[in-house]
């Protein structure tokens, strides 16, 4: 987060908000709420069993007043300039909805807000084959970093930066920002 201009101070501010797309069992939402005392968190996911477990985790963490979970798909999101940061893991998103979902996420971010995306990858030919297998199981496809960057820019995002796998683990992290003006 410190490498993304202004993000930490945004999350420290009053009225800060985080959108967790594909919230699953809410571990990332809980971590964000535990790291920054200000942000309200909205986690969305269409998979009800994961949301049920997520609600239990949020309750156990005592964060039900700051973390809300909703059964919703990214392409159904209807928020306007409501969030300072959004997390959107692309391996779970089918191509048929990716374009619409990214448009919805762009609209949901406040000017200057950041989007973090992730794609799976692996070292060498075997690593990439495993990434393709895992991603297809999740419902998406492996998207190479240059394609992710182009996709984000085509949806109006700026300051696009991709971090190599060594900085994040089993995949590639790409960050982009909604323009300020």
PDB file of C-alpha atoms in Angstrom, residues 36-129:
ATOM      1  CA  UNK A  36      -7.108   0.719   9.386  1.00  0.00           C
ATOM      2  CA  UNK A  37      -9.592   1.841  12.053  1.00  0.00           C
ATOM      3  CA  UNK A  38     -11.611   4.130   9.781  1.00  0.00           C
ATOM      4  CA  UNK A  39     -12.808   2.358   6.635  1.00  0.00           C
ATOM      5  CA  UNK A  40     -16.218   0.870   6.326  1.00  0.00           C
ATOM      6  CA  UNK A  41     -16.005  -2.290   4.252  1.00  0.00           C
ATOM      7  CA  UNK A  42     -18.412  -3.782   1.750  1.00  0.00           C
ATOM      8  CA  UNK A  43     -17.733  -7.321   0.607  1.00  0.00           C
ATOM      9  CA  UNK A  44     -19.696  -8.711  -2.321  1.00  0.00           C
ATOM     10  CA  UNK A  45     -19.848 -12.257  -3.631  1.00  0.00           C
ATOM     11  CA  UNK A  46     -22.507 -14.306  -5.418  1.00  0.00           C
ATOM     12  CA  UNK A  47     -21.524 -17.531  -3.604  1.00  0.00           C
ATOM     13  CA  UNK A  48     -23.844 -17.844  -0.595  1.00  0.00           C
ATOM     14  CA  UNK A  49     -21.953 -20.603   1.293  1.00  0.00           C
ATOM     15  CA  UNK A  50     -18.824 -18.414   1.351  1.00  0.00           C
ATOM     16  CA  UNK A  51     -20.844 -15.409   2.512  1.00  0.00           C
ATOM     17  CA  UNK A  52     -22.307 -17.464   5.359  1.00  0.00           C
ATOM     18  CA  UNK A  53     -18.803 -18.384   6.539  1.00  0.00           C
ATOM     19  CA  UNK A  54     -17.692 -14.798   5.981  1.00  0.00           C
ATOM     20  CA  UNK A  55     -20.494 -13.487   8.184  1.00  0.00           C
ATOM     21  CA  UNK A  56     -19.366 -15.865  10.937  1.00  0.00           C
ATOM     22  CA  UNK A  57     -15.766 -14.631  10.591  1.00  0.00           C
ATOM     23  CA  UNK A  58     -16.863 -10.980  10.701  1.00  0.00           C
ATOM     24  CA  UNK A  59     -18.928 -11.642  13.842  1.00  0.00           C
ATOM     25  CA  UNK A  60     -16.032 -13.504  15.503  1.00  0.00           C
ATOM     26  CA  UNK A  61     -13.759 -10.550  14.742  1.00  0.00           C
ATOM     27  CA  UNK A  62     -16.297  -8.170  16.277  1.00  0.00           C
ATOM     28  CA  UNK A  63     -16.478  -6.116  13.088  1.00  0.00           C
ATOM     29  CA  UNK A  64     -20.157  -6.413  12.162  1.00  0.00           C
ATOM     30  CA  UNK A  65     -20.510  -2.631  12.600  1.00  0.00           C
ATOM     31  CA  UNK A  66     -17.848  -1.919   9.917  1.00  0.00           C
ATOM     32  CA  UNK A  67     -17.935  -4.906   7.553  1.00  0.00           C
ATOM     33  CA  UNK A  68     -21.071  -5.591   5.515  1.00  0.00           C
ATOM     34  CA  UNK A  69     -21.427  -8.585   3.208  1.00  0.00           C
ATOM     35  CA  UNK A  70     -23.841  -8.738   0.269  1.00  0.00           C
ATOM     36  CA  UNK A  71     -24.816 -11.425  -2.223  1.00  0.00           C
ATOM     37  CA  UNK A  72     -23.991  -9.522  -5.384  1.00  0.00           C
ATOM     38  CA  UNK A  73     -22.006  -9.970  -8.591  1.00  0.00           C
ATOM     39  CA  UNK A  74     -19.452  -7.333  -9.630  1.00  0.00           C
ATOM     40  CA  UNK A  75     -21.348  -6.558 -12.822  1.00  0.00           C
ATOM     41  CA  UNK A  76     -24.462  -5.799 -10.724  1.00  0.00           C
ATOM     42  CA  UNK A  77     -22.698  -3.280  -8.492  1.00  0.00           C
ATOM     43  CA  UNK A  78     -24.523   0.030  -8.349  1.00  0.00           C
ATOM     44  CA  UNK A  79     -22.354   2.472  -6.425  1.00  0.00           C
ATOM     45  CA  UNK A  80     -21.177   5.917  -7.456  1.00  0.00           C
ATOM     46  CA  UNK A  81     -17.896   7.292  -6.125  1.00  0.00           C
ATOM     47  CA  UNK A  82     -18.291   5.438  -2.846  1.00  0.00           C
ATOM     48  CA  UNK A  83     -14.936   3.685  -2.307  1.00  0.00           C
ATOM     49  CA  UNK A  84     -11.275   4.623  -1.853  1.00  0.00           C
ATOM     50  CA  UNK A  85      -9.956   1.131  -2.579  1.00  0.00           C
ATOM     51  CA  UNK A  86     -11.351  -1.897  -4.359  1.00  0.00           C
ATOM     52  CA  UNK A  87      -9.939  -5.419  -4.511  1.00  0.00           C
ATOM     53  CA  UNK A  88     -10.933  -7.448  -7.588  1.00  0.00           C
ATOM     54  CA  UNK A  89      -9.398 -10.876  -8.145  1.00  0.00           C
ATOM     55  CA  UNK A  90      -9.690 -11.503 -11.881  1.00  0.00           C
ATOM     56  CA  UNK A  91      -9.330 -15.329 -11.979  1.00  0.00           C
ATOM     57  CA  UNK A  92     -12.899 -15.632 -10.700  1.00  0.00           C
ATOM     58  CA  UNK A  93     -14.440 -13.460 -13.417  1.00  0.00           C
ATOM     59  CA  UNK A  94     -15.675 -14.919 -16.714  1.00  0.00           C
ATOM     60  CA  UNK A  95     -14.846 -12.963 -19.867  1.00  0.00           C
ATOM     61  CA  UNK A  96     -18.562 -12.503 -20.533  1.00  0.00           C
ATOM     62  CA  UNK A  97     -18.887 -10.094 -17.590  1.00  0.00           C
ATOM     63  CA  UNK A  98     -15.365  -8.710 -17.143  1.00  0.00           C
ATOM     64  CA  UNK A  99     -15.860  -5.548 -19.229  1.00  0.00           C
ATOM     65  CA  UNK A 100     -19.133  -4.608 -17.498  1.00  0.00           C
ATOM     66  CA  UNK A 101     -17.703  -5.428 -14.072  1.00  0.00           C
ATOM     67  CA  UNK A 102     -14.670  -3.182 -14.604  1.00  0.00           C
ATOM     68  CA  UNK A 103     -16.939  -0.324 -15.690  1.00  0.00           C
ATOM     69  CA  UNK A 104     -18.980  -0.767 -12.509  1.00  0.00           C
ATOM     70  CA  UNK A 105     -15.833  -0.824 -10.347  1.00  0.00           C
ATOM     71  CA  UNK A 106     -14.491   2.320 -12.023  1.00  0.00           C
ATOM     72  CA  UNK A 107     -17.768   4.113 -11.287  1.00  0.00           C
ATOM     73  CA  UNK A 108     -17.735   2.875  -7.680  1.00  0.00           C
ATOM     74  CA  UNK A 109     -14.320   4.368  -6.918  1.00  0.00           C
ATOM     75  CA  UNK A 110     -13.959   7.915  -5.721  1.00  0.00           C
ATOM     76  CA  UNK A 111     -11.705  10.154  -7.839  1.00  0.00           C
ATOM     77  CA  UNK A 112      -8.141   9.164  -6.967  1.00  0.00           C
ATOM     78  CA  UNK A 113      -9.299   5.820  -5.547  1.00  0.00           C
ATOM     79  CA  UNK A 114      -7.268   2.699  -6.231  1.00  0.00           C
ATOM     80  CA  UNK A 115      -8.163  -0.667  -7.732  1.00  0.00           C
ATOM     81  CA  UNK A 116      -6.024  -3.705  -6.935  1.00  0.00           C
ATOM     82  CA  UNK A 117      -6.368  -6.687  -9.239  1.00  0.00           C
ATOM     83  CA  UNK A 118      -4.747 -10.072  -9.151  1.00  0.00           C
ATOM     84  CA  UNK A 119      -4.110 -12.743 -11.730  1.00  0.00           C
ATOM     85  CA  UNK A 120      -2.525 -16.119 -11.249  1.00  0.00           C
ATOM     86  CA  UNK A 121       0.864 -16.951 -12.717  1.00  0.00           C
ATOM     87  CA  UNK A 122       3.669 -19.376 -12.175  1.00  0.00           C
ATOM     88  CA  UNK A 123       7.309 -19.814 -13.012  1.00  0.00           C
ATOM     89  CA  UNK A 124       8.088 -21.443 -16.324  1.00  0.00           C
ATOM     90  CA  UNK A 125       5.892 -23.503 -18.581  1.00  0.00           C
ATOM     91  CA  UNK A 126       4.668 -25.824 -15.811  1.00  0.00           C
ATOM     92  CA  UNK A 127       3.834 -22.896 -13.530  1.00  0.00           C
ATOM     93  CA  UNK A 128       1.788 -21.218 -16.233  1.00  0.00           C
ATOM     94  CA  UNK A 129      -0.005 -24.488 -17.050  1.00  0.00           C
TER      95      UNK A 129
END
